[in-house]
């Protein structure tokens, strides 16, 4: 039954099937070991252990409240901003335990960018949305700033649409353009990883398509982890898919296998719409 889903939807990469998501052929850029997270007395993640290799797109799927976004926030310590959060286990980025006391969280978030569900441009010009972030990270030369702004807007497939109004307010852009601007802002500081928490859920189908095309382009340079409730989107853009349920990682494999021949019955029931 799952096979019919993938017949209609091209999976992002055939190459991914040759790489094990849990063993891999290269050092993983993200790995977790027995990762558990608690909000007060409530356990949101239960001993998550997996790894992600460089320059692939990994989709997190599962019903609301299953821990997808919570896990995503573990990779750049955004959960630090939430009261009463307790973490057990290990999260490593490029082999470094990011929860160690010696870790510079600002530097971590420079390496691990994030794009949120709702676009959140600054109430500044299009140019300043990107230049401001670059200045915060030490780039002050005017010509270098202009070059970096243009480069990131081109990478986000937005340059041609805004190059003649760079000093107009970013709030005047359409929803899809604002989200691409936020992606441009995230990639301007050249992170290793981009986290995307339902980046197209508030967009119309055309704007969603542009975001998906952009994701496929960006994975040539960045490792991307995306949370989505859209099964078709997960199949279209991701190389690997992880299915979560009630805080547990139920199954993690190549996207083609998850959607055509999952090992777990719960996974099959979810991707075919029997529950969730």
Tab-separated table of C-alpha atoms in Angstrom:
chain	number	residue	atom	x	y	z
A	1	UNK	CA	0.000	0.000	0.000
A	2	UNK	CA	2.860	2.357	0.737
A	3	UNK	CA	4.347	1.715	-2.701
A	4	UNK	CA	1.609	3.733	-4.380
A	5	UNK	CA	2.669	6.848	-2.478
A	6	UNK	CA	6.196	6.833	-3.852
A	7	UNK	CA	5.151	5.972	-7.399
A	8	UNK	CA	3.482	9.366	-7.492
A	9	UNK	CA	6.233	11.262	-5.681
A	10	UNK	CA	9.898	11.311	-6.773
A	11	UNK	CA	12.202	10.697	-3.821
A	12	UNK	CA	15.026	13.207	-3.411
A	13	UNK	CA	18.008	10.934	-3.956
A	14	UNK	CA	18.672	7.413	-5.151
A	15	UNK	CA	22.216	7.695	-3.783
A	16	UNK	CA	20.896	7.735	-0.220
A	17	UNK	CA	19.851	4.098	-0.493
A	18	UNK	CA	23.521	3.108	-0.632
A	19	UNK	CA	24.293	4.716	2.734
A	20	UNK	CA	23.102	3.301	6.027
A	21	UNK	CA	21.518	6.018	8.202
A	22	UNK	CA	22.812	4.361	11.355
A	23	UNK	CA	26.270	3.235	10.229
A	24	UNK	CA	27.248	5.508	7.339
A	25	UNK	CA	30.440	5.635	5.329
A	26	UNK	CA	31.689	8.957	6.741
A	27	UNK	CA	31.851	10.594	10.153
A	28	UNK	CA	28.313	11.775	10.965
A	29	UNK	CA	27.802	15.492	11.398
A	30	UNK	CA	24.983	14.929	13.930
A	31	UNK	CA	24.709	12.033	16.361
A	32	UNK	CA	22.771	11.323	19.527
A	33	UNK	CA	23.274	8.659	22.173
A	34	UNK	CA	20.528	7.730	24.646
A	35	UNK	CA	19.087	11.235	24.353
A	36	UNK	CA	16.167	11.896	26.675
A	37	UNK	CA	14.517	15.248	27.375
A	38	UNK	CA	12.064	16.234	30.081
A	39	UNK	CA	9.768	19.243	30.437
A	40	UNK	CA	9.509	19.189	34.204
A	41	UNK	CA	8.271	15.679	35.021
A	42	UNK	CA	7.040	15.018	31.467
A	43	UNK	CA	9.376	13.005	29.257
A	44	UNK	CA	9.281	14.312	25.677
A	45	UNK	CA	12.166	12.291	24.180
A	46	UNK	CA	13.038	8.717	25.127
A	47	UNK	CA	16.608	7.491	24.595
A	48	UNK	CA	16.989	8.681	21.000
A	49	UNK	CA	20.071	7.208	19.296
A	50	UNK	CA	20.835	7.912	15.643
A	51	UNK	CA	23.138	9.835	13.337
A	52	UNK	CA	22.963	12.069	10.266
A	53	UNK	CA	25.644	12.326	7.602
A	54	UNK	CA	26.715	15.528	5.859
A	55	UNK	CA	24.889	17.134	2.943
A	56	UNK	CA	21.739	15.089	3.017
A	57	UNK	CA	18.168	16.107	3.790
A	58	UNK	CA	16.629	14.261	6.724
A	59	UNK	CA	12.892	14.548	7.398
A	60	UNK	CA	11.348	14.106	10.844
A	61	UNK	CA	7.761	12.869	10.623
A	62	UNK	CA	5.174	11.802	13.171
A	63	UNK	CA	1.949	13.035	14.784
A	64	UNK	CA	1.809	16.303	16.709
A	65	UNK	CA	3.461	16.078	20.104
A	66	UNK	CA	5.721	13.153	19.206
A	67	UNK	CA	8.965	15.067	19.863
A	68	UNK	CA	10.060	16.091	16.350
A	69	UNK	CA	10.518	19.794	17.035
A	70	UNK	CA	11.895	19.129	20.507
A	71	UNK	CA	14.630	16.962	18.994
A	72	UNK	CA	15.334	19.565	16.313
A	73	UNK	CA	15.897	22.199	19.008
A	74	UNK	CA	18.387	19.891	20.739
A	75	UNK	CA	20.800	20.364	17.835
A	76	UNK	CA	21.330	24.089	18.508
A	77	UNK	CA	20.311	24.166	22.171
A	78	UNK	CA	17.209	26.250	21.619
A	79	UNK	CA	15.619	24.179	24.387
A	80	UNK	CA	17.897	26.100	26.762
A	81	UNK	CA	15.427	28.975	26.424
A	82	UNK	CA	12.573	26.900	27.892
A	83	UNK	CA	12.096	26.675	31.666
A	84	UNK	CA	12.334	23.348	33.497
A	85	UNK	CA	13.993	21.460	30.646
A	86	UNK	CA	16.331	18.627	31.590
A	87	UNK	CA	18.445	16.676	29.103
A	88	UNK	CA	20.119	13.296	29.534
A	89	UNK	CA	22.391	11.565	27.044
A	90	UNK	CA	24.674	12.984	24.377
A	91	UNK	CA	24.215	15.224	21.338
A	92	UNK	CA	27.289	15.603	19.145
A	93	UNK	CA	27.868	17.978	16.237
A	94	UNK	CA	30.909	16.923	14.190
A	95	UNK	CA	32.092	14.812	17.113
A	96	UNK	CA	31.751	17.510	19.796
A	97	UNK	CA	29.361	17.114	22.735
A	98	UNK	CA	27.388	20.343	22.404
A	99	UNK	CA	25.942	20.209	25.928
A	100	UNK	CA	29.344	20.521	27.559
A	101	UNK	CA	29.951	23.535	29.797
A	102	UNK	CA	32.817	24.709	27.588
A	103	UNK	CA	30.595	25.047	24.500
A	104	UNK	CA	30.023	28.586	23.195
A	105	UNK	CA	26.303	28.538	22.412
A	106	UNK	CA	26.556	31.582	20.130
A	107	UNK	CA	29.208	29.833	18.047
A	108	UNK	CA	27.094	26.671	18.036
A	109	UNK	CA	24.114	28.564	16.633
A	110	UNK	CA	26.378	30.087	14.007
A	111	UNK	CA	27.204	26.565	12.842
A	112	UNK	CA	23.634	25.307	13.197
A	113	UNK	CA	21.153	27.735	11.648
A	114	UNK	CA	17.387	27.525	12.069
A	115	UNK	CA	14.321	28.450	10.025
A	116	UNK	CA	11.025	28.543	11.885
A	117	UNK	CA	7.469	27.624	10.936
A	118	UNK	CA	6.371	31.246	10.669
A	119	UNK	CA	8.642	33.587	8.760
A	120	UNK	CA	10.183	36.111	11.141
A	121	UNK	CA	11.950	38.855	9.178
A	122	UNK	CA	13.295	41.764	11.173
A	123	UNK	CA	11.351	45.044	10.802
A	124	UNK	CA	14.197	46.361	8.667
A	125	UNK	CA	15.033	46.547	4.981
A	126	UNK	CA	15.622	43.408	2.935
A	127	UNK	CA	19.331	44.249	2.815
A	128	UNK	CA	19.546	44.913	6.554
A	129	UNK	CA	17.855	41.617	7.439
A	130	UNK	CA	20.964	39.865	6.185
A	131	UNK	CA	23.619	42.531	6.787
A	132	UNK	CA	22.570	42.882	10.432
A	133	UNK	CA	23.190	39.184	11.087
A	134	UNK	CA	26.560	39.373	9.342
A	135	UNK	CA	27.629	42.385	11.397
A	136	UNK	CA	26.783	40.519	14.590
A	137	UNK	CA	29.291	37.899	13.496
A	138	UNK	CA	32.053	40.405	12.785
A	139	UNK	CA	31.718	41.350	9.108
A	140	UNK	CA	31.828	45.151	8.883
A	141	UNK	CA	33.392	46.026	5.514
A	142	UNK	CA	30.689	47.651	3.371
A	143	UNK	CA	31.690	46.020	0.084
A	144	UNK	CA	32.092	42.611	1.707
A	145	UNK	CA	28.671	42.995	3.314
A	146	UNK	CA	27.038	43.825	-0.019
A	147	UNK	CA	28.692	40.823	-1.661
A	148	UNK	CA	27.601	38.510	1.142
A	149	UNK	CA	24.022	39.825	1.030
A	150	UNK	CA	23.828	39.238	-2.713
A	151	UNK	CA	25.351	35.776	-2.413
A	152	UNK	CA	22.895	34.623	0.237
A	153	UNK	CA	19.904	36.072	-1.639
A	154	UNK	CA	21.037	34.234	-4.760
A	155	UNK	CA	21.459	31.016	-2.792
A	156	UNK	CA	17.920	31.463	-1.478
A	157	UNK	CA	16.580	32.025	-5.023
A	158	UNK	CA	15.363	35.492	-4.043
A	159	UNK	CA	17.876	37.883	-5.626
A	160	UNK	CA	16.106	38.371	-8.959
A	161	UNK	CA	12.862	39.236	-7.166
A	162	UNK	CA	14.302	41.833	-4.774
A	163	UNK	CA	17.528	43.194	-6.305
A	164	UNK	CA	15.826	46.481	-7.272
A	165	UNK	CA	14.278	47.068	-3.839
A	166	UNK	CA	16.889	45.955	-1.348
A	167	UNK	CA	16.207	48.960	0.854
A	168	UNK	CA	12.454	48.385	0.996
A	169	UNK	CA	10.937	46.893	4.135
A	170	UNK	CA	11.148	43.118	4.363
A	171	UNK	CA	7.645	43.174	5.828
A	172	UNK	CA	6.325	44.134	2.381
A	173	UNK	CA	7.365	40.791	0.886
A	174	UNK	CA	4.917	37.959	0.335
A	175	UNK	CA	4.831	35.105	2.839
A	176	UNK	CA	6.898	32.848	0.603
A	177	UNK	CA	9.433	35.589	-0.077
A	178	UNK	CA	9.717	36.351	3.633
A	179	UNK	CA	10.459	32.704	4.351
A	180	UNK	CA	13.129	32.604	1.646
A	181	UNK	CA	14.586	35.796	3.135
A	182	UNK	CA	14.779	34.034	6.494
A	183	UNK	CA	16.556	31.135	4.790
A	184	UNK	CA	18.948	33.623	3.156
A	185	UNK	CA	19.617	35.153	6.575
A	186	UNK	CA	20.312	31.711	8.044
A	187	UNK	CA	22.768	30.703	5.317
A	188	UNK	CA	24.518	34.094	5.133
A	189	UNK	CA	26.818	33.149	8.018
A	190	UNK	CA	27.610	29.829	6.279
A	191	UNK	CA	26.441	27.288	8.851
A	192	UNK	CA	27.194	23.595	8.507
A	193	UNK	CA	23.610	22.596	9.308
A	194	UNK	CA	20.215	24.177	8.647
A	195	UNK	CA	17.280	23.141	10.825
A	196	UNK	CA	13.819	23.749	9.349
A	197	UNK	CA	10.729	23.452	11.548
A	198	UNK	CA	7.774	23.069	9.154
A	199	UNK	CA	9.114	25.859	6.914
A	200	UNK	CA	6.270	25.681	4.380
A	201	UNK	CA	3.264	24.854	6.554
A	202	UNK	CA	1.902	28.426	6.393
A	203	UNK	CA	2.516	28.873	2.647
A	204	UNK	CA	0.394	28.339	-0.455
A	205	UNK	CA	1.240	25.474	-2.868
A	206	UNK	CA	3.293	27.659	-5.226
A	207	UNK	CA	5.392	29.154	-2.433
A	208	UNK	CA	5.765	25.677	-0.918
A	209	UNK	CA	7.108	24.382	-4.232
A	210	UNK	CA	9.720	27.156	-4.306
A	211	UNK	CA	10.853	26.258	-0.777
A	212	UNK	CA	11.136	22.573	-1.703
A	213	UNK	CA	13.197	23.366	-4.810
A	214	UNK	CA	15.421	25.547	-2.656
A	215	UNK	CA	15.971	22.750	-0.133
A	216	UNK	CA	17.140	20.423	-2.902
A	217	UNK	CA	19.583	23.082	-4.132
A	218	UNK	CA	20.909	23.915	-0.671
A	219	UNK	CA	21.777	20.342	0.265
A	220	UNK	CA	24.751	20.580	-2.105
A	221	UNK	CA	26.376	22.804	0.514
A	222	UNK	CA	24.501	22.231	3.761
A	223	UNK	CA	23.143	19.420	5.901
A	224	UNK	CA	19.397	19.971	6.284
A	225	UNK	CA	17.004	18.564	8.878
A	226	UNK	CA	13.329	19.316	8.289
A	227	UNK	CA	10.264	18.702	10.445
A	228	UNK	CA	7.134	18.200	8.366
A	229	UNK	CA	3.581	16.895	8.679
A	230	UNK	CA	3.346	16.654	4.891
A	231	UNK	CA	4.148	13.094	3.808
A	232	UNK	CA	4.408	14.064	0.145
A	233	UNK	CA	6.861	16.802	1.041
A	234	UNK	CA	9.003	14.399	3.068
A	235	UNK	CA	9.089	12.008	0.101
A	236	UNK	CA	9.924	14.765	-2.373
A	237	UNK	CA	12.777	16.494	-0.580
A	238	UNK	CA	14.431	14.092	1.854
A	239	UNK	CA	17.089	11.419	1.515
A	240	UNK	CA	16.353	9.899	4.920
A	241	UNK	CA	13.231	9.890	7.063
A	242	UNK	CA	12.846	9.365	10.805
A	243	UNK	CA	9.414	8.463	12.187
A	244	UNK	CA	8.675	9.415	15.793
A	245	UNK	CA	5.797	8.441	18.060
A	246	UNK	CA	5.248	9.458	21.697
A	247	UNK	CA	8.836	10.593	22.101
A	248	UNK	CA	10.391	7.454	20.641
A	249	UNK	CA	12.266	6.990	17.378
A	250	UNK	CA	10.250	4.195	15.781
A	251	UNK	CA	12.077	3.868	12.476
A	252	UNK	CA	14.877	5.626	10.607
A	253	UNK	CA	15.940	4.675	7.106
A	254	UNK	CA	16.221	5.878	3.530
A	255	UNK	CA	13.115	7.773	2.504
A	256	UNK	CA	12.379	5.291	-0.262
A	257	UNK	CA	12.381	2.393	2.200
A	258	UNK	CA	10.259	4.248	4.746
A	259	UNK	CA	7.605	4.961	2.114
A	260	UNK	CA	7.725	1.685	0.158
A	261	UNK	CA	8.796	-1.031	2.565
A	262	UNK	CA	8.906	0.156	6.189
A	263	UNK	CA	10.105	-2.360	8.747
A	264	UNK	CA	7.605	-1.283	11.397
A	265	UNK	CA	3.821	-1.579	11.149
A	266	UNK	CA	3.354	1.722	13.004
A	267	UNK	CA	5.407	3.472	10.338
A	268	UNK	CA	3.327	1.974	7.547
A	269	UNK	CA	0.090	2.951	9.280
A	270	UNK	CA	1.311	6.531	9.650
A	271	UNK	CA	2.646	7.117	6.137
A	272	UNK	CA	-0.493	5.592	4.602
A	273	UNK	CA	-2.775	7.791	6.698
A	274	UNK	CA	-4.280	5.118	8.944
A	275	UNK	CA	-3.484	7.215	12.000
A	276	UNK	CA	-1.853	10.494	12.922
